[in-house]
mmCIF file of C-alpha atoms in Angstrom:
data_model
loop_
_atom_site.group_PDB
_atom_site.id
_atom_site.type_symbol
_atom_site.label_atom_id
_atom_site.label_comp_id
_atom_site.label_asym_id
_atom_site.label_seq_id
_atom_site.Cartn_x
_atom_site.Cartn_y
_atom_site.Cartn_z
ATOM 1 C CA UNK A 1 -30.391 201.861 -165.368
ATOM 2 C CA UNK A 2 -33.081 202.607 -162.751
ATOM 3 C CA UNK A 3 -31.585 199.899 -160.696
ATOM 4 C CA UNK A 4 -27.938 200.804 -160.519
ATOM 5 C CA UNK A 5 -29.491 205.055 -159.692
ATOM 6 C CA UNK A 6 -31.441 203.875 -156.742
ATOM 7 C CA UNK A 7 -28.578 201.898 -155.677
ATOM 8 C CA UNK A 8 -26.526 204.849 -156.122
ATOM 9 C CA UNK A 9 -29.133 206.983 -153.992
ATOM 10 C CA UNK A 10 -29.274 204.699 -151.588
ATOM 11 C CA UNK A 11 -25.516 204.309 -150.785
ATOM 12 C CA UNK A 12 -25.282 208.348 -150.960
ATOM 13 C CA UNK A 13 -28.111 208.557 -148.096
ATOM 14 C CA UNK A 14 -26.295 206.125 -146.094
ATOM 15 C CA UNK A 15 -23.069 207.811 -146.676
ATOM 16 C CA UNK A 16 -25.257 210.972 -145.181
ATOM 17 C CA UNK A 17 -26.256 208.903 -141.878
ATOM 18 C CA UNK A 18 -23.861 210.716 -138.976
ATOM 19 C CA UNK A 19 -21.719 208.536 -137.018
ATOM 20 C CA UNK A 20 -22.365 206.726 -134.233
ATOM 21 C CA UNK A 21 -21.829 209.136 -131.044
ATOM 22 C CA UNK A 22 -18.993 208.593 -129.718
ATOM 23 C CA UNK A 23 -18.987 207.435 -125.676
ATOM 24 C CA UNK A 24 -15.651 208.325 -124.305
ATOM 25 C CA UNK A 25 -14.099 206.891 -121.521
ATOM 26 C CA UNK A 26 -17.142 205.309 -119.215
ATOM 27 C CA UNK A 27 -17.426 206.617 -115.656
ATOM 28 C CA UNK A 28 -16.025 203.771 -113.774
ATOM 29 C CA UNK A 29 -16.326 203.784 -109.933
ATOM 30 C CA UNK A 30 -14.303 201.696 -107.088
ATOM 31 C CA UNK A 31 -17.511 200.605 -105.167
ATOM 32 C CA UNK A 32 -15.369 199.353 -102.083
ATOM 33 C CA UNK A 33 -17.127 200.036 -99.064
ATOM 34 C CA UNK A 34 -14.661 202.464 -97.406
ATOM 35 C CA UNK A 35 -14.822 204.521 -100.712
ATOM 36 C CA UNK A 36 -19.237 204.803 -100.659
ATOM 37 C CA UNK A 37 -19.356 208.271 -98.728
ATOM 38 C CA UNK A 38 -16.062 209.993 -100.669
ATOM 39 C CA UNK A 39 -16.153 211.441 -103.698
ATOM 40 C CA UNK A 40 -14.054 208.989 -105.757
ATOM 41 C CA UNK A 41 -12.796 209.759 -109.445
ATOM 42 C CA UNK A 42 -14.533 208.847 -112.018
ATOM 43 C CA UNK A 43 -13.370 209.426 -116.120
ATOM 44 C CA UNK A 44 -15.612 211.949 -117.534
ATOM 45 C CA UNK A 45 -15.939 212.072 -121.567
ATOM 46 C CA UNK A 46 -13.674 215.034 -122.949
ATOM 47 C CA UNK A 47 -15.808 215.779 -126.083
ATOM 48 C CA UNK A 48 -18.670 218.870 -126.266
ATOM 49 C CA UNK A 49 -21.892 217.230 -126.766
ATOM 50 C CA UNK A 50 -22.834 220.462 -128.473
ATOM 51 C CA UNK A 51 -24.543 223.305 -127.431
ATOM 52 C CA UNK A 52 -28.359 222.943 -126.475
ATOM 53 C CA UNK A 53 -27.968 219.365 -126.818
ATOM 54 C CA UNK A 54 -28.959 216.639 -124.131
ATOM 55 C CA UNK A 55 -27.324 213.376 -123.184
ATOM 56 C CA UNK A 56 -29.292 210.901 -120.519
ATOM 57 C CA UNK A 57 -27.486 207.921 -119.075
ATOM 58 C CA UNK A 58 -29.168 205.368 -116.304
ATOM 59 C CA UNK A 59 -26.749 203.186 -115.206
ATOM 60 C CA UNK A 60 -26.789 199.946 -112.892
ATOM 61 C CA UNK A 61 -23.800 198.792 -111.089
ATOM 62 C CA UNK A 62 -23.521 195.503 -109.126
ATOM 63 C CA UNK A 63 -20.486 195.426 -107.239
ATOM 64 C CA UNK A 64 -19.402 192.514 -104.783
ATOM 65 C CA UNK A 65 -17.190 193.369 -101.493
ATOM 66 C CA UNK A 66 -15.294 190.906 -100.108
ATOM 67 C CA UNK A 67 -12.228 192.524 -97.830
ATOM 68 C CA UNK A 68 -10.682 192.536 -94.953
ATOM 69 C CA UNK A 69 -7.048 193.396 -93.008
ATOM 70 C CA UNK A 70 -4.016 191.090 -93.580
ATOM 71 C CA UNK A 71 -4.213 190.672 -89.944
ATOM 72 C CA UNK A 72 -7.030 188.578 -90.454
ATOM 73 C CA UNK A 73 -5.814 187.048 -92.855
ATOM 74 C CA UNK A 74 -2.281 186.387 -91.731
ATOM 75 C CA UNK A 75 -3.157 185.426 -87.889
ATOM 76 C CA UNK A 76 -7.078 184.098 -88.407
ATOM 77 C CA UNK A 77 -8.679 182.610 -85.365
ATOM 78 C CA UNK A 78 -8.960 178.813 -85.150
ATOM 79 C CA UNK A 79 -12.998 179.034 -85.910
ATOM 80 C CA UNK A 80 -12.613 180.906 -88.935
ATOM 81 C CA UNK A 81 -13.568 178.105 -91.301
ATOM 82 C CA UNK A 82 -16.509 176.274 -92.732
ATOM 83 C CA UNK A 83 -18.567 178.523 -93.055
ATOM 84 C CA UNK A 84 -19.242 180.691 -90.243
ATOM 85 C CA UNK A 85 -22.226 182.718 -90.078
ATOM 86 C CA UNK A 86 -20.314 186.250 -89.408
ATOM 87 C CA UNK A 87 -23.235 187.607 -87.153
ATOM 88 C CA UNK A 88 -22.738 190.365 -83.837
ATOM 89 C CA UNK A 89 -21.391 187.500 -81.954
ATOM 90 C CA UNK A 90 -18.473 186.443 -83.990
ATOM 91 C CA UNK A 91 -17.721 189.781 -84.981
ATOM 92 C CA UNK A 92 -17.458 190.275 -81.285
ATOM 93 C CA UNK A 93 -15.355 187.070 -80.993
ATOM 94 C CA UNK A 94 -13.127 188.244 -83.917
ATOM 95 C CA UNK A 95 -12.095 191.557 -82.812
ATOM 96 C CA UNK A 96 -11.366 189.989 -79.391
ATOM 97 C CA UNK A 97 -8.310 187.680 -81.298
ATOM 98 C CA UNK A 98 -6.366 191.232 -82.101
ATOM 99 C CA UNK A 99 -6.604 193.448 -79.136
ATOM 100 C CA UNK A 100 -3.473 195.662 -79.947
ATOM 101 C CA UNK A 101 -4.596 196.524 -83.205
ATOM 102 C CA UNK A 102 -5.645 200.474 -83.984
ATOM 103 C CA UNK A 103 -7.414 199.250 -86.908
ATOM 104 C CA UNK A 104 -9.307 196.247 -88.612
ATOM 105 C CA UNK A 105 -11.938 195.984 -90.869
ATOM 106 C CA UNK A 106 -14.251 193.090 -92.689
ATOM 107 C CA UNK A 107 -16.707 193.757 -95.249
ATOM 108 C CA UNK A 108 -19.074 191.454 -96.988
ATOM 109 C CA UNK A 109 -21.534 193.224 -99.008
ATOM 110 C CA UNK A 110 -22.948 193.737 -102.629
ATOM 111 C CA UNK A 111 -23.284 197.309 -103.437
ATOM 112 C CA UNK A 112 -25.800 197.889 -106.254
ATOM 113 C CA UNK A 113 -25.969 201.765 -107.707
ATOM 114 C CA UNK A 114 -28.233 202.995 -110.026
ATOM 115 C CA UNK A 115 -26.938 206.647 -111.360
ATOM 116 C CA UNK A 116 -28.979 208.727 -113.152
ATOM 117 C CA UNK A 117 -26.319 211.629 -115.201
ATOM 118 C CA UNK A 118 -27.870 214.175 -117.146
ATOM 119 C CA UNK A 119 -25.134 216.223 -119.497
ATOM 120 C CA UNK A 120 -26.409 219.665 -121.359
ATOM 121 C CA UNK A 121 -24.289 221.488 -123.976
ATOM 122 C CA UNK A 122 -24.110 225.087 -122.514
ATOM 123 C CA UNK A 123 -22.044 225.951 -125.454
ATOM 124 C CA UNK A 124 -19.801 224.453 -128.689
ATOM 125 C CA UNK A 125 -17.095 224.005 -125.791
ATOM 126 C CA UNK A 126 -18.721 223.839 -122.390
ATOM 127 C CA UNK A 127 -20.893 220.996 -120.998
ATOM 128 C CA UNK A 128 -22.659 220.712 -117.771
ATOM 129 C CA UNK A 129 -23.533 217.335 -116.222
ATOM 130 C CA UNK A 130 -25.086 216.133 -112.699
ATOM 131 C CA UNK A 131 -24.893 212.767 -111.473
ATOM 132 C CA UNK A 132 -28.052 211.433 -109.400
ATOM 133 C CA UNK A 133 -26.885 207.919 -107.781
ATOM 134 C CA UNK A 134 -29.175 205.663 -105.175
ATOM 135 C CA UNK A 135 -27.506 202.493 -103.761
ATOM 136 C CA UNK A 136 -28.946 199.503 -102.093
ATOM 137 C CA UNK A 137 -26.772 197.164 -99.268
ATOM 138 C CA UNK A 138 -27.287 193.877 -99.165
ATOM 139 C CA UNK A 139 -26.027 189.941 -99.329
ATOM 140 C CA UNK A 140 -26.666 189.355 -102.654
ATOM 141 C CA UNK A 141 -26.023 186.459 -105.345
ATOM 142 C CA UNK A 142 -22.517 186.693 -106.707
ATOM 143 C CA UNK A 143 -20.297 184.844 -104.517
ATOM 144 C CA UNK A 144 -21.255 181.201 -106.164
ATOM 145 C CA UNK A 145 -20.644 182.517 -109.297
ATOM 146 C CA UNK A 146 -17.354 184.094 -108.073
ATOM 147 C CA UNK A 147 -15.993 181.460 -106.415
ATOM 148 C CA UNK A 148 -16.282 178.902 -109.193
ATOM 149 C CA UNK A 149 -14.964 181.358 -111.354
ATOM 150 C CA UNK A 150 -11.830 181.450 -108.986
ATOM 151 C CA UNK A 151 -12.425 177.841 -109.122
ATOM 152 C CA UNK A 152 -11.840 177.521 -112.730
ATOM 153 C CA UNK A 153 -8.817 179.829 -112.803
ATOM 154 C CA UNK A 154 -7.144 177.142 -110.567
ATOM 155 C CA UNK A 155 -7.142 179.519 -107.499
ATOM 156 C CA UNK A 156 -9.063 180.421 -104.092
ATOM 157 C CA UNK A 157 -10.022 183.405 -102.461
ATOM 158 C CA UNK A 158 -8.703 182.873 -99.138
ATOM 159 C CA UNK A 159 -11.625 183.493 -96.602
ATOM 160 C CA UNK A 160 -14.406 182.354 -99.739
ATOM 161 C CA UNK A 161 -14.790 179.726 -98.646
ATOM 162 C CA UNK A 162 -14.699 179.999 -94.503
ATOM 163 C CA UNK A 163 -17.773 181.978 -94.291
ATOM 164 C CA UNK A 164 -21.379 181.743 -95.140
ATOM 165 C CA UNK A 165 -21.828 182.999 -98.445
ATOM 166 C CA UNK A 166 -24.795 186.106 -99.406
ATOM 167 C CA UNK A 167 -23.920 188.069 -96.363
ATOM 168 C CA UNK A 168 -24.531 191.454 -95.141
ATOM 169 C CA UNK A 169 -21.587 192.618 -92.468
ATOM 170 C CA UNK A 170 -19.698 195.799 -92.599
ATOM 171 C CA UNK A 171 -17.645 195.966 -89.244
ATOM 172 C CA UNK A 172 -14.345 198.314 -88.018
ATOM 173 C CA UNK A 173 -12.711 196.752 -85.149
ATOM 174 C CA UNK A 174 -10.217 198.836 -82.798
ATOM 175 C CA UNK A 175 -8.208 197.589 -80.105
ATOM 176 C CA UNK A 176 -10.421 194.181 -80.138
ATOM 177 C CA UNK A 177 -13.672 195.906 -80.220
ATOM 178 C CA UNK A 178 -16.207 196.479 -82.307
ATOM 179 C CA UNK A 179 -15.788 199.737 -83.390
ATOM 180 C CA UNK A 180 -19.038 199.937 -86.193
ATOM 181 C CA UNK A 181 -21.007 197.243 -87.081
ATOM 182 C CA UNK A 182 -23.692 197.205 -89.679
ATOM 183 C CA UNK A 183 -25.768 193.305 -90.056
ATOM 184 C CA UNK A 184 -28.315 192.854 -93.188
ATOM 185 C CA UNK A 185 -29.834 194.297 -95.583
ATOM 186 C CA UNK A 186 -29.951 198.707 -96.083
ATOM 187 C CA UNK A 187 -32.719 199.479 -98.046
ATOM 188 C CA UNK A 188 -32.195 201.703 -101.060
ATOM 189 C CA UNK A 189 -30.913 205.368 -99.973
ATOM 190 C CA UNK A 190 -29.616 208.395 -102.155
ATOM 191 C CA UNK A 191 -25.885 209.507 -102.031
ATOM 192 C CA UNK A 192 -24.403 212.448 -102.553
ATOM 193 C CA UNK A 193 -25.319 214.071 -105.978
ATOM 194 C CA UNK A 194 -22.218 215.283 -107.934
ATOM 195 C CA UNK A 195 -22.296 218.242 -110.328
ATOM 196 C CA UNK A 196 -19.532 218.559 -113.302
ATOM 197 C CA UNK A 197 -18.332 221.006 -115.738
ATOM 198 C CA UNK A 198 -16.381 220.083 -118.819
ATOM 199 C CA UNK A 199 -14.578 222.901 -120.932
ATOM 200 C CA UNK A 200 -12.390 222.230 -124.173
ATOM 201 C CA UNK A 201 -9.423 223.737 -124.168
ATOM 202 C CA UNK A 202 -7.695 222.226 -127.476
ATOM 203 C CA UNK A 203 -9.143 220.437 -130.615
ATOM 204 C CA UNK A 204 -6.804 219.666 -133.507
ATOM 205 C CA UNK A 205 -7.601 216.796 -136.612
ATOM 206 C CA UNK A 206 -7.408 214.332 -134.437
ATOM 207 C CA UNK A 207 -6.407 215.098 -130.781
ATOM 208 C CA UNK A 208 -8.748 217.021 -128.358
ATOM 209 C CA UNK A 209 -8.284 218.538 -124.294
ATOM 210 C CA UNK A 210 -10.694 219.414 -121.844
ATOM 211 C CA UNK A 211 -10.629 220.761 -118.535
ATOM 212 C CA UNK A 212 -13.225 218.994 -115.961
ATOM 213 C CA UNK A 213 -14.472 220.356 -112.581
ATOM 214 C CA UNK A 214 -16.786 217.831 -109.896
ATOM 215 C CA UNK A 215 -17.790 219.266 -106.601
ATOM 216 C CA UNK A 216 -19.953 216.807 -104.208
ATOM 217 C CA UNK A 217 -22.048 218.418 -101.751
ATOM 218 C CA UNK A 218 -22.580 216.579 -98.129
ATOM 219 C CA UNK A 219 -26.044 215.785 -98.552
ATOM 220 C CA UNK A 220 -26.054 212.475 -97.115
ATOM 221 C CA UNK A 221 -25.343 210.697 -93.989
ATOM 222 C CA UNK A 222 -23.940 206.836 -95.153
ATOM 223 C CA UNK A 223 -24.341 203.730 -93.597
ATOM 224 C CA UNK A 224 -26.005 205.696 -91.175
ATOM 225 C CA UNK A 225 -23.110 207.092 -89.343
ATOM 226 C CA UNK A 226 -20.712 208.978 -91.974
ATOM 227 C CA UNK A 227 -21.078 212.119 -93.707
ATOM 228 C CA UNK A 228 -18.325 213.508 -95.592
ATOM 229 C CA UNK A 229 -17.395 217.262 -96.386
ATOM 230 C CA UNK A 230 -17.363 219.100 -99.556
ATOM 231 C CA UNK A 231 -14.881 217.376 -101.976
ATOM 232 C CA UNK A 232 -13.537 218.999 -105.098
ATOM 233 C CA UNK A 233 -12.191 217.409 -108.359
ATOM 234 C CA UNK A 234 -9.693 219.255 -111.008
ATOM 235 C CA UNK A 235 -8.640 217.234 -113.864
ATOM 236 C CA UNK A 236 -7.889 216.825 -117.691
ATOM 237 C CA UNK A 237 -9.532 214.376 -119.992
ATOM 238 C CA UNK A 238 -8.155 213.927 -123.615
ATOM 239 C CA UNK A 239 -8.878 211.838 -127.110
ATOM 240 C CA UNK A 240 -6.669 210.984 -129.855
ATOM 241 C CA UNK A 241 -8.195 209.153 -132.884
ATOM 242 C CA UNK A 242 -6.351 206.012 -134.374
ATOM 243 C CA UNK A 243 -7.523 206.620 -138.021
ATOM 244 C CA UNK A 244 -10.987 205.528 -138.459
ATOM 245 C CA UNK A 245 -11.100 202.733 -136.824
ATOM 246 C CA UNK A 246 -10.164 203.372 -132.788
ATOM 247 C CA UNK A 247 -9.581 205.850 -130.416
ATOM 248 C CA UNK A 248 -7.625 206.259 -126.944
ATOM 249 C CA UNK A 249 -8.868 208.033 -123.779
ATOM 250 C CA UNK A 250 -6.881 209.456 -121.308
ATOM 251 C CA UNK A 251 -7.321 211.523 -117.980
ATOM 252 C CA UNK A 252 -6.404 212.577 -114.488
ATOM 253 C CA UNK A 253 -7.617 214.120 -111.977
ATOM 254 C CA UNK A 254 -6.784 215.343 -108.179
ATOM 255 C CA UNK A 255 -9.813 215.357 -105.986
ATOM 256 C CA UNK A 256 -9.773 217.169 -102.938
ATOM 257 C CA UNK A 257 -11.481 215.642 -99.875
ATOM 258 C CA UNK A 258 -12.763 217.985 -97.352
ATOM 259 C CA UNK A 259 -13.382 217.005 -93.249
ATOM 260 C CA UNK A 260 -16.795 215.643 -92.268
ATOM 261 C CA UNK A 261 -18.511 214.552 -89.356
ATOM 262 C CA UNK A 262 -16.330 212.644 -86.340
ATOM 263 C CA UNK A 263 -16.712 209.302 -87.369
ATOM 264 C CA UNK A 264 -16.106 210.144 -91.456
ATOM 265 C CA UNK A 265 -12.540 211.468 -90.077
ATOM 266 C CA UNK A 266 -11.918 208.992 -87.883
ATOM 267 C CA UNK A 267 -11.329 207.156 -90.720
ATOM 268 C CA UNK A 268 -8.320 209.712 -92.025
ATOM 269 C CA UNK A 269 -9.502 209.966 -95.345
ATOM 270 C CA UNK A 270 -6.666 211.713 -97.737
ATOM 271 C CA UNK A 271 -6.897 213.625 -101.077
ATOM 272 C CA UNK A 272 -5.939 211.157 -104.039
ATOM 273 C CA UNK A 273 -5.345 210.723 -108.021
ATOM 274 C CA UNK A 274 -7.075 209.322 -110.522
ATOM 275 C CA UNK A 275 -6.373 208.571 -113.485
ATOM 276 C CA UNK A 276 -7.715 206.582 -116.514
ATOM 277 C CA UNK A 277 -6.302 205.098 -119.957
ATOM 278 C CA UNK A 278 -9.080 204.013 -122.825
ATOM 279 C CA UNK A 279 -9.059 202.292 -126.039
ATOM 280 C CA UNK A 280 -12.318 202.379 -127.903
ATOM 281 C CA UNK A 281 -12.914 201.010 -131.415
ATOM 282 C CA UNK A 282 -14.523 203.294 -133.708
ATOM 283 C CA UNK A 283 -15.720 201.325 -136.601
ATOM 284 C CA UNK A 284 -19.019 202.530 -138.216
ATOM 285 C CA UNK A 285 -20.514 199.509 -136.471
ATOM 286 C CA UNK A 286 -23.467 198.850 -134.057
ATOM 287 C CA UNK A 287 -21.613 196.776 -131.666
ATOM 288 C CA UNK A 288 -17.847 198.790 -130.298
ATOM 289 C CA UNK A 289 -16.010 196.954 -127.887
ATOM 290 C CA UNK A 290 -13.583 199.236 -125.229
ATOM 291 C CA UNK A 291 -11.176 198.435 -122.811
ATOM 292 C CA UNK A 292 -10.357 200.776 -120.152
ATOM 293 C CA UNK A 293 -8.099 200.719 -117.460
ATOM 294 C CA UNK A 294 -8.709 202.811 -114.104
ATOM 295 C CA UNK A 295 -6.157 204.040 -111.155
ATOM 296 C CA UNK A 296 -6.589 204.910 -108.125
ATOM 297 C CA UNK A 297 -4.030 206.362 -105.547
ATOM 298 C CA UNK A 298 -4.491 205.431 -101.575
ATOM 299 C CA UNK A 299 -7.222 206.936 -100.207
ATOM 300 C CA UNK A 300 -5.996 206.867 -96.388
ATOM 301 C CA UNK A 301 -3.112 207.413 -94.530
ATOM 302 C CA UNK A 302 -1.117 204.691 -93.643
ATOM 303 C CA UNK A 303 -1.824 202.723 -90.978
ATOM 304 C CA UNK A 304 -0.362 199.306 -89.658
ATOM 305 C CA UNK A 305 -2.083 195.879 -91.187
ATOM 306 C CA UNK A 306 -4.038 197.801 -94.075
ATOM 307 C CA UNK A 307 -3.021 198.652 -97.532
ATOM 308 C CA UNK A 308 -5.875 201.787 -97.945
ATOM 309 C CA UNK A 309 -2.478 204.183 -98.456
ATOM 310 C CA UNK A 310 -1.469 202.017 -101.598
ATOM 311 C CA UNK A 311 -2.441 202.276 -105.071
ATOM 312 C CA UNK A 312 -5.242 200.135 -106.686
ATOM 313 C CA UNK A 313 -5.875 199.025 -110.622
ATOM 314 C CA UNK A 314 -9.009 197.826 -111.749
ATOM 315 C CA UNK A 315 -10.046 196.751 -115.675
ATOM 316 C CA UNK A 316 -13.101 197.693 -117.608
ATOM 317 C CA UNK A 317 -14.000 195.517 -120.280
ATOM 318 C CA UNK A 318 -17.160 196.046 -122.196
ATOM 319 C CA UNK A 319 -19.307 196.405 -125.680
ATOM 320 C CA UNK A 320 -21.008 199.281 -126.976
ATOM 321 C CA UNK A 321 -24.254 198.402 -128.167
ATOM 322 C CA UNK A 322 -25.911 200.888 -130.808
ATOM 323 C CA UNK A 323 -29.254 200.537 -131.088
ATOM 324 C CA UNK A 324 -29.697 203.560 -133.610
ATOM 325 C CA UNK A 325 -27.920 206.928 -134.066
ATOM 326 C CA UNK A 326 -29.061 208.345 -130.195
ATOM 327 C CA UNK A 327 -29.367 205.375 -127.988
ATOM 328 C CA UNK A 328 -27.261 203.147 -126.726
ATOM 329 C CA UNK A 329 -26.519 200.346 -124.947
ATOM 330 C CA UNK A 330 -23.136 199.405 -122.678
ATOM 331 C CA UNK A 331 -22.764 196.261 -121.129
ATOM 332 C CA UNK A 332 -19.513 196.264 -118.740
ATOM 333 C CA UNK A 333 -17.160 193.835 -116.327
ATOM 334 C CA UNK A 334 -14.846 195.801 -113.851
ATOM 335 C CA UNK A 335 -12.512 194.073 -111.993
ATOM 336 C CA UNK A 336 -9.663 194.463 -109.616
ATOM 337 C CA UNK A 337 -5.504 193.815 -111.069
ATOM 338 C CA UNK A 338 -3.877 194.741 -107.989
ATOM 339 C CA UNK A 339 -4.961 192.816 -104.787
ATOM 340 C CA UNK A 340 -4.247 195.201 -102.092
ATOM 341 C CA UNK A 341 -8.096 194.930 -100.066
ATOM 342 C CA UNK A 342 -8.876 198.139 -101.280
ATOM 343 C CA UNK A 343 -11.421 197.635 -104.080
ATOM 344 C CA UNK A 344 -14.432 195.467 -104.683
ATOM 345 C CA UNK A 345 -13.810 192.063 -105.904
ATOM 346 C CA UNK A 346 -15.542 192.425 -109.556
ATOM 347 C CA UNK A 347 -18.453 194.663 -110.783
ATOM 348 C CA UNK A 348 -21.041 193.920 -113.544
ATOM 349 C CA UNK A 349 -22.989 197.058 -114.891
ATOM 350 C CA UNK A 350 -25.392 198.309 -117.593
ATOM 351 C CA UNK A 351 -26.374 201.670 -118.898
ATOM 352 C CA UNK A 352 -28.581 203.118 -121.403
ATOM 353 C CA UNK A 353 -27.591 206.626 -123.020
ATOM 354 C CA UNK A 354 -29.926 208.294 -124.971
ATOM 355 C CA UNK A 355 -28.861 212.161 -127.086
ATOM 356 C CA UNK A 356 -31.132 214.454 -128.555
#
């Protein structure tokens, strides 16, 4: 009798144990290299932490960039093979082959961001967050792995396999010269802090709404030569829970991109949508898998022998990783659907989020 009452206790206590937070929609990024000094969209998680609460998150992205113009690719000069060192003097040499051309760009870079978001219930409804994010430039390791991966899919990456691998170069070419040029490494820098409001404006059983506000202040000058304006984000974010067992996210936003220094709007920058789509399972387990699926409108205006006007589609696959009821663990793999040379080739990325 003793037995079966402490085993009764015990299942009642665990019964007791809350839930395992629930993440939301994870803030995926497009880390292409045109898109580092913008404010781009990002999901945001629709539910109220609660008021006086905290939530910490340090997250690590790795992105690799590996883009350039269809004019390169469609009319590439007759050295562009075996891998080519891409160094000042064949950048020179390549921007020479298309001297009617407005604009060209090639960029060959890993991108790794560390972001540091702090979120604080003001109230049952209202939550605050700020984003801190530092970035480092550099070659990098992931182009082996990425190419055999293309490998085993049965398919190149046209331009893989022409050039060095583990390099450095971000370079805009107009009218055959070299309009900026960046070789090697940059050295870890801070970017642009963000600041974010989320408000609820509907909860029912199962269904939920909130309003979400971002503003980026021009703190910071990137690559060394481009410093945006003030950009402004208005959006909704939403939940609707599958039963027990699995949720979908949903959002949009607009985010408003405001003029910056000459050589940021050389670039002609636009205002664009965003817009994300979520399933999370919700089973009272340590380990929840989510897939999430991330949009982003054109980001320029059009111009010929770029696709930075068109739409792009990237996939976030990933695990939740509970290691008790306030911390946990998300391991992620982003990658791009649509091929239009406007987002990185594939990002890999860690976090830690800790509530109290």
């Amino acid at each position: 009798m003793r037995a079966v009452l402490a085993l009764a206790l015990g299942l009642s206590l665990q019964a007791q144990d809350p839930a395992y937070p629930e993440m939301g929609p994870l803030p995926t990024r497009n880390m292409f290299t045109l898109l580092q000094a913008p404010m781009t969209y990002q999901p945001t998680a629709p539910r109220p932490i609660g008021a006086g609460n905290w939530q910490v998150s340090l997250t690590h992205v790795r992105a690799n960039v590996f883009e350039f113009s269809d004019l390169i690719k469609e009319h590439p000069p007759a050295w562009f093979q075996g891998r080519v060192i891409m160094d000042r003097r064949a950048l020179e040499a390549l921007a020479a082959q298309y001297p009617a051309a407005p604009f060209v760009f090639y960029f060959d870079e890993e991108i790794a961001r560390t972001t540091l978001r702090v979120r604080r219930g003001l109230t049952e409804r209202t939550d605050l967050w700020i984003d801190l994010p530092v970035e480092r430039h550099g070659g990098g390791d992931l182009d082996a792995p990425i190419e055999a991966f293309h490998k085993s899919l049965g398919f190149d990456q046209w331009g893989r396999t022409e050039v060095a691998r583990n390099q450095a170069v971000v370079a805009t070419i107009r009218y055959g010269h070299l309009d900026f040029v960046r070789e090697g490494s940059q050295a870890t820098h801070l970017q642009d802090p963000l600041i974010g409001l989320v408000h609820q404006i509907h909860q029912g059983a199962s269904t939920g709404l909130s309003a979400t506000f971002t503003v980026k202040p021009p703190l910071v000058t990137t690559y060394g030569s481009y410093r945006a304006g003030w950009d402004l984000e208005g959006g909704l974010s939403g939940w609707w829970d599958l039963g027990t067992t699995q949720t979908l996210y949903a959002g949009a936003a607009y985010t408003h991109r405001g003029s910056g220094n000459a050589a940021y709007n050389h670039l002609d920058y636009t205002s664009d949508l965003g817009a994300h789509l979520t399933w999370q399972g919700r089973r009272q387990s340590a380990v929840q898998p989510f897939v999430q699926l991330y949009f982003l409108s054109g980001f320029s205006t059009p111009r010929p022998f770029a696709k930075l006007h068109e739409g792009s589609l990237q996939h976030d696959l990933g695990l939740h990783v509970h290691l008790d009821r306030r911390s946990t663990l998300t391991f992620r793999y982003i990658n791009n659907i649509t091929h239009h040379e406007n987002t990185d080739d594939a990002s890999f990325a860690a976090s830690l989020t800790c509530r109290f």
